[in-house]
Short mmCIF file of C-alpha atoms in Angstrom, two decimals:
data_model
loop_
_atom_site.label_atom_id
_atom_site.label_comp_id
_atom_site.label_asym_id
_atom_site.label_seq_id
_atom_site.Cartn_x
_atom_site.Cartn_y
_atom_site.Cartn_z
CA MET A 1110 143.27 67.39 66.11
CA THR A 1111 143.85 64.19 68.10
CA THR A 1112 141.89 61.00 67.56
CA LYS A 1113 140.58 61.16 71.15
CA THR A 1114 139.29 64.71 70.62
CA THR A 1115 137.73 63.73 67.29
CA ILE A 1116 135.89 60.79 68.85
CA ARG A 1117 134.65 62.96 71.71
CA ARG A 1118 133.26 65.59 69.32
CA GLN A 1119 131.71 62.96 67.09
CA ASN A 1120 130.04 61.35 70.08
CA ALA A 1121 128.72 64.71 71.27
CA SER A 1122 127.29 65.57 67.83
CA THR A 1123 125.94 62.10 66.87
CA LYS A 1124 124.10 61.17 70.08
CA THR A 1125 120.44 61.48 69.35
CA VAL A 1126 118.80 60.11 72.51
CA GLU A 1127 118.23 63.23 74.56
CA ASP A 1128 117.87 61.63 77.99
CA ALA A 1129 121.03 59.57 77.50
CA ARG A 1130 123.02 62.65 76.58
CA ILE A 1131 121.67 64.55 79.59
CA ASP A 1132 122.46 61.71 82.00
CA ASP A 1133 125.96 61.27 80.61
CA LEU A 1134 126.79 64.94 80.99
CA LYS A 1135 125.16 65.25 84.42
CA VAL A 1136 123.38 68.54 83.81
CA GLY A 1137 120.18 69.52 85.52
CA LYS A 1138 116.79 68.64 84.10
CA TYR A 1139 114.03 71.22 84.02
CA VAL A 1140 110.60 69.62 83.75
CA VAL A 1141 108.68 71.82 81.33
CA PRO A 1142 105.27 72.33 82.95
CA ASN A 1143 102.20 71.10 81.11
CA LEU A 1144 99.86 72.47 83.76
CA THR A 1145 97.09 74.89 82.88
CA THR A 1146 96.14 78.08 84.65
CA LYS A 1147 93.05 76.29 85.89
CA ASP A 1148 95.21 73.53 87.39
CA LEU A 1149 97.19 76.11 89.38
CA MET A 1150 94.29 78.28 90.42
CA SER A 1151 92.13 75.36 91.52
CA VAL A 1152 94.43 74.39 94.41
CA ILE A 1153 94.50 77.87 95.95
CA PRO A 1154 92.25 78.09 99.01
CA PRO A 1155 89.22 80.36 98.32
CA HIS A 1156 89.97 82.71 101.23
CA CYS A 1157 93.20 83.77 99.51
CA PHE A 1158 91.21 85.74 96.94
CA LYS A 1159 89.61 87.95 99.59
CA PRO A 1160 91.83 90.84 100.66
CA SER A 1161 90.90 92.60 103.88
CA LEU A 1162 91.08 96.37 103.77
CA TRP A 1163 91.69 96.60 107.52
CA ARG A 1164 94.36 93.94 107.52
CA SER A 1165 96.10 95.54 104.56
CA MET A 1166 95.89 98.91 106.24
CA ARG A 1167 97.47 97.42 109.34
CA TYR A 1168 100.56 96.42 107.37
CA PHE A 1169 100.64 99.85 105.70
CA LEU A 1170 100.54 101.55 109.10
CA GLN A 1171 103.10 99.11 110.40
CA ASP A 1172 105.53 100.26 107.71
CA ILE A 1173 104.84 103.90 108.54
CA PHE A 1174 105.42 103.16 112.23
CA PHE A 1175 108.81 101.52 111.63
CA LEU A 1176 109.96 104.27 109.26
CA SER A 1177 108.84 106.98 111.70
CA SER A 1178 110.54 105.19 114.57
CA PHE A 1179 113.82 104.91 112.70
CA LEU A 1180 113.61 108.60 111.82
CA TYR A 1181 112.88 109.65 115.39
CA ILE A 1182 115.64 107.51 116.88
CA ALA A 1183 118.21 108.73 114.35
CA HIS A 1184 117.45 112.40 114.78
CA THR A 1185 117.14 112.14 118.55
CA TYR A 1186 120.11 109.99 119.50
CA ILE A 1187 122.73 110.18 116.74
CA PRO A 1188 123.44 113.89 117.42
CA GLN A 1189 124.05 112.93 121.05
CA ILE A 1190 127.18 111.04 120.01
CA ASN A 1191 129.44 113.87 121.10
CA PRO A 1192 132.02 114.58 123.87
CA GLU A 1193 129.38 116.10 126.14
CA ASN A 1194 127.42 112.82 126.36
CA ILE A 1195 129.88 110.00 125.78
CA GLU A 1196 133.63 109.54 126.07
CA LEU A 1197 135.15 108.07 122.89
CA GLY A 1198 138.58 109.69 122.90
CA HIS A 1199 139.72 111.19 119.62
CA PRO A 1200 137.30 113.56 117.76
CA VAL A 1201 137.61 111.38 114.62
CA VAL A 1202 135.97 108.55 116.51
CA TYR A 1203 132.86 110.66 117.11
CA ASN A 1204 132.58 111.45 113.41
CA ALA A 1205 133.07 107.81 112.52
CA ALA A 1206 130.47 106.67 115.05
CA ARG A 1207 127.90 109.16 113.76
CA PHE A 1208 128.69 108.12 110.18
CA VAL A 1209 128.11 104.44 111.03
CA ALA A 1210 124.92 105.23 112.93
CA TRP A 1211 123.45 107.25 110.06
CA ASN A 1212 124.26 104.45 107.63
CA VAL A 1213 122.57 101.89 109.87
CA TYR A 1214 119.55 104.15 109.87
CA GLY A 1215 119.76 104.46 106.06
CA PHE A 1216 119.97 100.71 105.60
CA LEU A 1217 117.01 99.98 107.87
CA ALA A 1218 114.85 102.79 106.49
CA GLY A 1219 115.65 101.64 102.95
CA LEU A 1220 114.71 98.07 103.80
CA TRP A 1221 111.35 99.15 105.23
CA GLY A 1222 110.98 101.49 102.26
CA MET A 1223 110.93 98.31 100.19
CA GLY A 1224 108.01 97.20 102.32
CA LEU A 1225 106.23 100.43 101.44
CA PHE A 1226 106.94 99.67 97.78
CA ASP A 1227 105.32 96.26 98.24
CA ILE A 1228 102.21 97.88 99.73
CA GLY A 1229 101.91 99.95 96.58
CA HIS A 1230 102.68 96.85 94.52
CA ASP A 1231 99.78 94.98 96.13
CA SER A 1232 97.58 98.03 95.49
CA GLY A 1233 98.46 98.02 91.80
CA HIS A 1234 97.35 94.40 91.55
CA GLY A 1235 94.08 95.07 93.34
CA ALA A 1236 95.28 92.98 96.30
CA PHE A 1237 95.17 95.71 98.91
CA SER A 1238 91.40 95.83 99.10
CA LEU A 1239 88.25 95.13 97.11
CA TYR A 1240 87.94 98.84 96.29
CA ARG A 1241 89.78 100.15 93.26
CA SER A 1242 89.72 103.78 94.42
CA VAL A 1243 91.29 102.81 97.73
CA ASN A 1244 93.91 100.66 95.98
CA ASP A 1245 94.93 103.43 93.59
CA THR A 1246 95.00 106.08 96.29
CA VAL A 1247 97.24 104.00 98.57
CA GLY A 1248 99.37 102.86 95.66
CA PHE A 1249 99.82 106.39 94.28
CA LEU A 1250 100.79 107.83 97.67
CA THR A 1251 103.22 105.07 98.65
CA HIS A 1252 104.93 104.84 95.28
CA THR A 1253 105.14 108.59 94.78
CA PHE A 1254 106.78 108.89 98.23
CA ILE A 1255 109.62 106.67 96.98
CA GLY A 1256 109.81 108.16 93.48
CA VAL A 1257 107.92 105.49 91.56
CA PRO A 1258 105.48 106.51 88.75
CA TYR A 1259 102.61 104.44 90.12
CA PHE A 1260 100.13 104.22 87.26
CA SER A 1261 102.79 103.96 84.55
CA TRP A 1262 104.59 101.15 86.35
CA LYS A 1263 101.28 99.47 87.23
CA ILE A 1264 100.53 99.19 83.47
CA THR A 1265 103.90 97.72 82.48
CA HIS A 1266 104.03 95.46 85.53
CA LYS A 1267 100.68 93.88 84.67
CA HIS A 1268 102.02 93.24 81.16
CA HIS A 1269 105.03 91.55 82.72
CA HIS A 1270 102.76 89.24 84.76
CA ALA A 1271 100.86 88.24 81.65
CA ASN A 1272 104.07 87.53 79.74
CA THR A 1273 106.64 86.44 82.29
CA SER A 1274 109.70 84.98 80.51
CA HIS A 1275 108.01 85.31 77.09
CA LEU A 1276 111.02 86.15 74.92
CA GLN A 1277 109.12 88.39 72.54
CA ASN A 1278 106.67 90.08 74.93
CA ASP A 1279 108.05 90.32 78.48
CA TYR A 1280 109.37 93.70 79.62
CA PRO A 1281 112.03 93.39 82.35
CA TYR A 1282 115.12 91.19 82.43
CA VAL A 1283 115.00 90.12 78.80
CA PRO A 1284 118.15 88.03 78.18
CA TYR A 1285 120.78 89.03 75.66
CA THR A 1286 121.20 86.54 72.84
CA ARG A 1287 124.28 85.05 71.21
CA SER A 1288 124.01 87.38 68.22
CA GLU A 1289 123.52 90.47 70.42
CA TRP A 1290 126.83 89.65 72.10
CA ASN A 1291 128.41 89.24 68.60
CA LEU A 1292 129.43 85.71 69.46
CA PRO A 1293 130.25 83.23 66.65
CA PRO A 1294 127.35 81.09 65.36
CA VAL A 1295 126.92 77.61 66.78
CA ASN A 1296 129.64 75.27 65.47
CA GLU A 1297 128.25 71.77 65.77
CA GLU A 1298 131.75 70.30 65.82
CA LYS A 1299 132.64 72.27 68.93
CA GLU A 1300 129.36 72.69 70.83
CA ASN A 1301 125.74 71.71 70.91
CA MET A 1302 122.72 73.99 71.11
CA GLU A 1303 121.86 72.84 74.63
CA GLY A 1304 125.21 74.04 75.95
CA THR A 1305 126.00 70.68 77.55
CA PHE A 1306 129.12 70.22 75.41
CA VAL A 1307 131.55 73.05 74.55
CA ALA A 1308 135.08 72.38 73.32
CA GLU A 1309 137.83 73.82 75.51
CA ASP A 1310 139.17 76.21 72.87
CA LEU A 1311 135.68 77.59 72.32
CA GLN A 1312 135.20 78.00 76.07
CA HIS A 1313 138.32 80.18 76.14
CA GLU A 1314 136.96 82.20 73.21
CA PHE A 1315 133.68 82.80 75.04
CA SER A 1316 135.50 83.70 78.25
CA GLU A 1317 137.65 86.32 76.54
CA HIS A 1318 134.49 87.94 75.18
CA LEU A 1319 132.16 87.59 78.18
CA GLU A 1320 134.04 87.08 81.42
CA TYR A 1321 135.11 89.97 83.60
CA SER A 1322 137.55 90.22 86.45
CA PRO A 1323 136.09 89.59 89.94
CA VAL A 1324 136.62 93.25 90.85
CA PHE A 1325 134.88 94.53 87.71
CA SER A 1326 132.04 92.04 88.19
CA ALA A 1327 131.51 93.19 91.78
CA VAL A 1328 131.55 96.87 90.76
CA TRP A 1329 129.17 96.27 87.84
CA PHE A 1330 126.87 94.26 90.09
CA ALA A 1331 126.78 97.06 92.67
CA ALA A 1332 126.15 99.64 89.94
CA GLN A 1333 123.15 97.72 88.67
CA LEU A 1334 121.70 97.53 92.16
CA VAL A 1335 122.18 101.25 92.77
CA ILE A 1336 121.08 102.75 89.41
CA GLY A 1337 119.30 99.82 87.78
CA TRP A 1338 115.82 100.87 88.85
CA TRP A 1339 116.07 104.33 87.33
CA ALA A 1340 117.80 102.92 84.26
CA TYR A 1341 114.73 100.73 83.73
CA LEU A 1342 112.26 103.56 84.33
CA PHE A 1343 114.10 106.20 82.27
CA ALA A 1344 115.73 104.13 79.51
CA ASP A 1345 113.90 100.78 79.56
CA ILE A 1346 117.22 99.00 80.18
CA LYS A 1347 117.01 95.18 80.03
CA SER A 1348 113.66 95.34 78.23
CA GLN A 1349 112.75 94.52 74.64
CA ARG A 1350 115.50 95.76 72.34
CA SER A 1351 113.01 96.24 69.52
CA TYR A 1352 111.65 99.33 71.27
CA PRO A 1353 112.98 102.81 70.35
CA VAL A 1354 116.02 103.97 72.29
CA ILE A 1355 114.04 106.72 74.06
CA THR A 1356 111.42 104.32 75.44
CA ASN A 1357 110.66 105.08 79.11
CA HIS A 1358 107.91 105.15 81.72
CA PHE A 1359 107.33 108.91 81.45
CA THR A 1360 106.37 109.37 77.79
CA PRO A 1361 102.65 108.75 77.13
CA LYS A 1362 103.31 107.79 73.51
CA ALA A 1363 105.94 105.19 74.40
CA PRO A 1364 105.23 101.66 73.07
CA LEU A 1365 104.77 100.56 76.67
CA PHE A 1366 101.36 102.23 76.76
CA ALA A 1367 98.11 102.21 74.81
CA ALA A 1368 96.78 105.50 73.49
CA HIS A 1369 93.99 105.69 76.05
CA GLN A 1370 96.44 105.35 78.95
CA TRP A 1371 97.99 108.79 78.49
CA LYS A 1372 96.09 110.15 81.49
CA ASP A 1373 97.57 107.48 83.76
CA VAL A 1374 101.09 108.40 82.62
CA ALA A 1375 100.35 112.12 83.06
CA ILE A 1376 99.09 111.59 86.66
CA SER A 1377 102.17 109.53 87.45
CA ASN A 1378 104.42 112.27 86.02
CA PHE A 1379 102.57 114.85 88.11
CA GLY A 1380 103.30 112.78 91.23
CA ILE A 1381 106.98 112.50 90.32
CA ALA A 1382 107.16 116.26 89.74
CA ILE A 1383 105.76 116.86 93.26
CA TRP A 1384 108.26 114.33 94.64
CA LEU A 1385 111.21 116.04 92.96
CA GLY A 1386 109.94 119.46 93.99
CA SER A 1387 109.67 118.29 97.61
CA ILE A 1388 113.27 117.11 97.59
CA ILE A 1389 114.51 120.39 96.10
CA TYR A 1390 112.49 122.41 98.60
CA SER A 1391 113.78 120.29 101.50
CA ILE A 1392 117.39 120.83 100.41
CA LYS A 1393 116.84 124.61 100.30
CA ALA A 1394 115.07 124.58 103.69
CA PHE A 1395 117.24 122.15 105.63
CA GLY A 1396 120.46 121.80 103.65
CA PHE A 1397 121.85 119.08 101.41
CA LEU A 1398 123.48 116.90 104.08
CA PRO A 1399 120.36 116.49 106.29
CA VAL A 1400 118.27 115.54 103.25
CA LEU A 1401 120.96 113.19 101.99
CA ARG A 1402 121.24 111.19 105.21
CA THR A 1403 117.55 111.41 106.16
CA TYR A 1404 115.93 110.56 102.80
CA MET A 1405 118.32 110.05 99.88
CA VAL A 1406 120.45 107.29 101.40
CA PRO A 1407 117.38 105.24 102.41
CA TYR A 1408 115.93 105.94 98.99
CA VAL A 1409 118.99 104.50 97.23
CA TRP A 1410 118.80 101.43 99.48
CA THR A 1411 115.10 100.99 98.54
CA ASN A 1412 115.99 101.16 94.85
CA HIS A 1413 118.71 98.60 95.51
CA TRP A 1414 116.20 96.20 97.08
CA ILE A 1415 113.73 96.63 94.19
CA ILE A 1416 116.35 95.45 91.72
CA PHE A 1417 117.87 92.87 94.06
CA ILE A 1418 114.52 91.20 94.75
CA THR A 1419 112.98 91.30 91.28
CA TRP A 1420 116.20 90.25 89.56
CA LEU A 1421 116.90 87.28 91.83
CA ASN A 1422 113.28 86.12 91.73
CA HIS A 1423 113.38 86.03 87.92
CA THR A 1424 116.96 85.25 87.02
CA ASP A 1425 118.86 81.99 87.44
CA PRO A 1426 120.60 79.57 85.09
CA ALA A 1427 117.99 76.99 86.15
CA LEU A 1428 115.07 79.12 84.95
CA PRO A 1429 114.00 78.99 81.28
CA HIS A 1430 112.69 81.55 78.83
CA TYR A 1431 110.04 80.58 76.31
CA ASP A 1432 109.58 81.33 72.66
CA GLY A 1433 106.16 82.72 71.93
CA LYS A 1434 104.90 79.62 70.15
CA VAL A 1435 105.25 77.42 73.27
CA PHE A 1436 104.58 80.06 75.94
CA THR A 1437 101.58 79.74 78.23
CA PHE A 1438 100.59 81.86 81.21
CA ALA A 1439 101.08 78.88 83.53
CA ARG A 1440 104.62 78.27 82.26
CA GLY A 1441 105.47 81.93 82.69
CA ALA A 1442 104.04 82.03 86.21
CA LEU A 1443 106.26 79.09 87.17
CA CYS A 1444 109.34 80.66 85.56
CA THR A 1445 110.35 82.34 88.81
CA PHE A 1446 111.94 81.24 92.06
CA ASP A 1447 110.91 81.57 95.69
CA ARG A 1448 114.02 82.51 97.67
CA GLU A 1449 114.79 83.20 101.30
CA MET A 1450 115.86 86.83 101.37
CA MET A 1451 119.27 87.01 103.07
CA GLY A 1452 118.64 83.49 104.34
CA GLY A 1453 120.97 80.55 104.91
CA PRO A 1454 121.70 77.67 107.28
CA SER A 1455 123.14 79.54 110.25
CA LEU A 1456 121.17 81.14 113.09
CA PHE A 1457 122.41 84.56 112.00
CA ASP A 1458 121.14 83.88 108.46
CA LYS A 1459 117.75 82.88 109.80
CA ILE A 1460 117.50 86.02 111.91
CA CYS A 1461 118.41 88.15 108.87
CA ASN A 1462 115.81 86.35 106.78
CA TYR A 1463 113.13 86.91 109.44
CA ILE A 1464 113.89 90.64 109.61
CA CYS A 1465 113.79 90.89 105.81
CA MET A 1466 110.50 88.99 105.60
CA VAL A 1467 108.90 91.34 108.14
CA ALA A 1468 110.23 94.40 106.37
CA THR A 1469 109.37 93.35 102.79
CA HIS A 1470 106.21 91.32 103.51
CA SER A 1471 107.77 88.06 102.30
CA VAL A 1472 107.76 89.20 98.69
CA MET A 1473 110.74 86.94 97.80
CA GLU A 1474 109.57 83.89 99.69
CA THR A 1475 106.12 83.74 98.04
CA HIS A 1476 106.86 85.03 94.55
CA VAL A 1477 105.64 81.98 92.66
CA ALA A 1478 102.19 82.17 94.26
CA HIS A 1479 102.12 85.86 93.46
CA HIS A 1480 102.74 85.11 89.79
CA VAL A 1481 100.12 82.38 89.72
CA CYS A 1482 97.56 84.90 91.00
CA SER A 1483 98.61 88.48 91.63
CA ARG A 1484 95.30 89.34 93.30
CA ILE A 1485 96.36 87.45 96.43
CA PRO A 1486 97.45 89.86 99.21
CA HIS A 1487 100.89 89.22 100.61
CA TYR A 1488 99.63 88.07 104.01
CA LEU A 1489 97.61 85.27 102.37
CA ALA A 1490 100.31 84.26 99.87
CA TRP A 1491 101.78 81.73 102.30
CA ASP A 1492 98.52 79.75 102.31
CA ALA A 1493 98.47 79.76 98.49
CA LYS A 1494 102.14 78.83 98.33
CA ALA A 1495 101.66 75.75 100.52
CA GLU A 1496 99.06 74.28 98.15
CA ILE A 1497 100.84 75.28 94.95
CA ASP A 1498 104.08 73.70 96.21
CA LYS A 1499 102.24 70.40 96.79
CA LEU A 1500 100.92 70.43 93.23
CA LEU A 1501 104.32 71.24 91.75
CA ALA A 1502 105.99 68.50 93.77
CA LYS A 1503 103.60 65.96 92.29
CA HIS A 1504 104.71 67.00 88.80
CA GLY A 1505 108.42 67.15 89.55
CA ILE A 1506 108.60 70.92 89.13
CA ASN A 1507 111.03 72.88 91.31
CA CYS A 1508 110.46 76.58 91.95
CA LYS A 1509 112.73 76.94 94.99
CA GLY A 1510 115.97 78.83 94.53
CA ALA A 1511 119.02 79.28 96.72
CA PRO A 1512 118.82 81.98 99.44
CA ALA A 1513 118.97 85.48 97.98
CA THR A 1514 122.25 87.01 99.07
CA TRP A 1515 124.74 89.34 97.42
CA SER A 1516 127.13 86.41 96.84
CA GLU A 1517 124.29 84.53 95.13
CA GLY A 1518 123.74 87.57 92.96
CA LEU A 1519 127.37 87.54 91.87
CA ARG A 1520 127.12 83.83 91.09
CA ILE A 1521 124.05 84.35 88.96
CA MET A 1522 125.65 87.28 87.18
CA LYS A 1523 128.48 84.97 86.14
CA GLU A 1524 126.22 82.10 85.07
CA THR A 1525 123.65 84.09 83.08
CA LYS A 1526 125.46 85.70 80.17
CA PHE A 1527 123.35 84.88 77.12
CA ILE A 1528 120.79 82.58 75.52
CA GLU A 1529 120.60 81.16 72.03
CA ASP A 1530 118.81 83.03 69.24
CA THR A 1531 116.49 80.12 68.48
CA GLY A 1532 114.74 77.37 70.40
CA ASP A 1533 111.40 76.77 72.06
CA VAL A 1534 112.80 76.59 75.63
CA ARG A 1535 116.06 78.38 76.22
CA PHE A 1536 118.33 78.50 79.24
CA TYR A 1537 121.07 80.92 80.11
CA LYS A 1538 124.65 80.01 79.26
CA ASN A 1539 127.66 81.14 81.26
CA ALA A 1540 130.87 82.87 80.25
CA GLN A 1541 132.19 79.54 78.87
CA GLY A 1542 129.06 78.97 76.77
CA LYS A 1543 127.81 76.18 79.06
CA ALA A 1544 124.25 75.73 80.30
CA SER A 1545 123.50 74.14 83.67
CA MET A 1546 120.01 73.01 82.76
CA VAL A 1547 118.15 71.39 79.84
CA ALA A 1548 114.44 71.01 79.20
CA VAL A 1549 112.75 67.61 79.58
CA TYR A 1550 109.12 66.71 79.12
CA ASN A 1551 107.04 64.33 81.23
CA TYR A 1552 104.23 64.19 78.68
CA ASP A 1553 103.78 63.45 74.98
CA ARG A 1554 104.56 66.66 73.12
CA ALA A 1555 102.35 65.52 70.26
CA THR A 1556 99.41 66.32 72.54
CA GLU A 1557 100.72 69.79 73.40
CA ASP A 1558 98.34 72.64 72.67
CA LYS A 1559 99.50 74.76 69.79
#
């Protein structure tokens, strides 16, 4: 070991002034919120807590209108792409044109299917109307139509809201730890717990264990988007590893549910059985290919958007996870990002973002406000967001992430490999064992509620 390397490691391990170390290493600072739930709720305008049944129904019918229009246009005009109606030359071109047209339909129908999911999502939170029976009827119908066990997911989703980024209690997107990856224990001579210093040889060791080729990463990313939703529902993937292997959203006795909730799970299962039966009947009546291009392709796209949106709202190397002893509801609610869905600086990006916001009811752009109070309907979330953003700015808290695109998803996949096994506030580390953010406090921790 060279003298220069020895000095560098000694400096990294003997510095005890946290702010000095952070400044020297130029990593990001995450201001750990010391706000209360009351602080956050008090700035939300009162009208945001009053959902309108008729306004909510308008958005529900709007989604139905768009989906019906896409279906009508596809079935009316795509078959007309043939030699009798248009001259395209070679027969292969007609097949290719129809293939492209059906996939455009599938993409758009899947995107608006995500909007239908959001209507059911609002219903599950009681944000569709002031009437529980109406909320559950709309929620059950919309979610069953897209293969979601409404009541079962409603139960686990509410638990997620109460425990967002709580390392011991949250359900989805629970990070893998150093020990779960079978990585070597922290060596204080080669790295620090914060991940701001990692020796080069250790970075290579981490990379060999964690980093994948760009092609494999892209394939794995796509696979998660396509099958991730059902993997979560059927096998509780990316949830608490302490649960039994067979944990899922369809077993009433699963640890996800209380004993008295078995009826809710049973009703959800009944809905899914009808949904599956309808697909099987449709295939027998109309054939596999018509059902595939009319329903199944849009359905896969909707599942893709569910994972894409929820994952990017909750996952970023700049977002922390909290140990149970320092977790509060307010900290969990602020442990998410607002993102512009398919947004960016160009005019094309802005047009894409606008279309996505219309289709998905701005679920990505107002996610922080939704976590502060899930009873706010999506069409009033912008008003709540404006006031919450002002409060967070005063306290130096950032809840704005980069635009949500597929390339951003690949970046996050690379930068969020694991967290440490211990620590009050833990940030993701990348494939080299480095963190891009550390926790700082703008208050005296001695006064922190225990």
